[in-house]
Amino acid sequence: MKVLWICNLPFPEAAEQLHIEASNKEGWISGMMHALFAGGATGELELNVAFPCPAECLDDTGICTGSVRIEGAEVTYYGFYEDTRHPEKYDPGLNDSLEKIFAMANADVVHCFGTEYPHAMAASMMVPNRERFLIGIQGLCTPIAKAYYADLPQKVIEARTFRDVVRKDHIKLQAEKFFRRGIYEEVALGMAHNITGRTPWDREYVLGLNPDADYYLLNENLRECFYHHQWSEKEAIPHRIFLSQGDYPLKGLHYMLTAMPGVLEKYPDATLVVAGNSLVSYKTWKDKLKISGYGKYLRSLIKKYHLQDKVTFTGKLPALEMVKNCLQSHVFVCCSTMENSSNSVGEAMLLGMPCVCADVGGLSGVISENEGILYEGHCPGKENLEGVSANLKDAILAMWEADSEAYGKRARERALKTHDREKNCKRLLEIYRDLCEKRGAV
């Protein structure tokens, strides 16, 4: 069975061979690849992987090819050019690139992971057999766009820094770009015959767009190291709050900063650690030129609430460092304004961490009130920064006043089932076999 994956990023082994930077994002795709072959799929599955890569990696045909060995199996990869820095712009050249790759791979099944980039629409249009084309839901751009302003004050939404003007990337434009991406996404989903998802929320959303599609439930495998560690309250730093990222409004860091005074009133030793890109650096003249409007707002909240000694930004962290920071923390917080199924929440649950999550999008399909504490988060059209922040503060305090380890234990039990590597690999192969039985043409 020959399968072609279309991914948003190069997987690490291919990135290393191409001498390009590997990303920490979408590590679960690489994890699924390794688990498939480690679980014995080598005899049944011949895997090809396509992904965007820099133009300098491509040959005269506009494609680059190579192969690597994964768990003893040979995986062929194909790189194509896409301007991933501007995913709101559709380049018709994607059609030609993907058509070439489809011809070279000659796959029985084509599986596109995610709809966030224009190549998903191009693949939907150019795939030789739509009956054997599968789209996997990750984030969904239109719901993200609708929630993007995240209860921010209007003056912050309208603000422009030097960086925002030069890069044409202020908050209003960022939301607009997600709306544009949503148009491409809806075209791709509207043409899809087969869709995988993992929450009741994404199922309802995509079948609302395309009621004729076959929807397959498929949970994700997460990064390997999160399966092998377990959180313990006695080893955590008391009242240390951990966020996996906060580098754009959707992730809701401003709610957490606004909630901190209330948390500190009850627990003066509380601290906040934020992983991922830091938007608040302001030490050098370069930092001052590069700061965004949202970053400037976050700095103003830190100053307003006297949090300079309470907030730490770690920068990007590799997987093992993420594990370390989770194990050192007293609660994991997801304060996003929109998520489908946050892999960061899944990883925290796998570790058995106590989790506090905004009840938005598909998160209630990932973690229940018995496994974490859900609070009322952002509701588009009902702006309420102080109210949402108060809900977040109350949820954190409630977790620390409850049996945190019991919450974490139940979360881990749920996550070990949801992210069961062997079971999810078997499910994926079942879906591929089902698609191979379909004989329809475009």
Coordinates of C-alpha atoms in Angstrom, one line a residue, residues 52 81-89 117 163 167-169 177 181:
P52 CA 7.2 22.9 1.7
Y81 CA 8.1 25.6 -2.7
E82 CA 5.4 27.5 -0.8
D83 CA 5.6 30.9 0.8
T84 CA 4.7 29.7 4.3
R85 CA 5.5 33.1 5.7
H86 CA 2.4 34.4 3.8
P87 CA -0.1 31.5 3.9
E88 CA -2.9 33.9 3.1
K89 CA -1.6 34.1 -0.5
Y117 CA -1.9 26.3 4.2
R163 CA 7.6 46.3 13.2
R167 CA 6.0 43.8 8.1
K168 CA 2.4 44.7 7.4
D169 CA 1.4 42.4 10.2
K177 CA -5.1 36.8 7.0
R181 CA -6.8 31.2 4.7

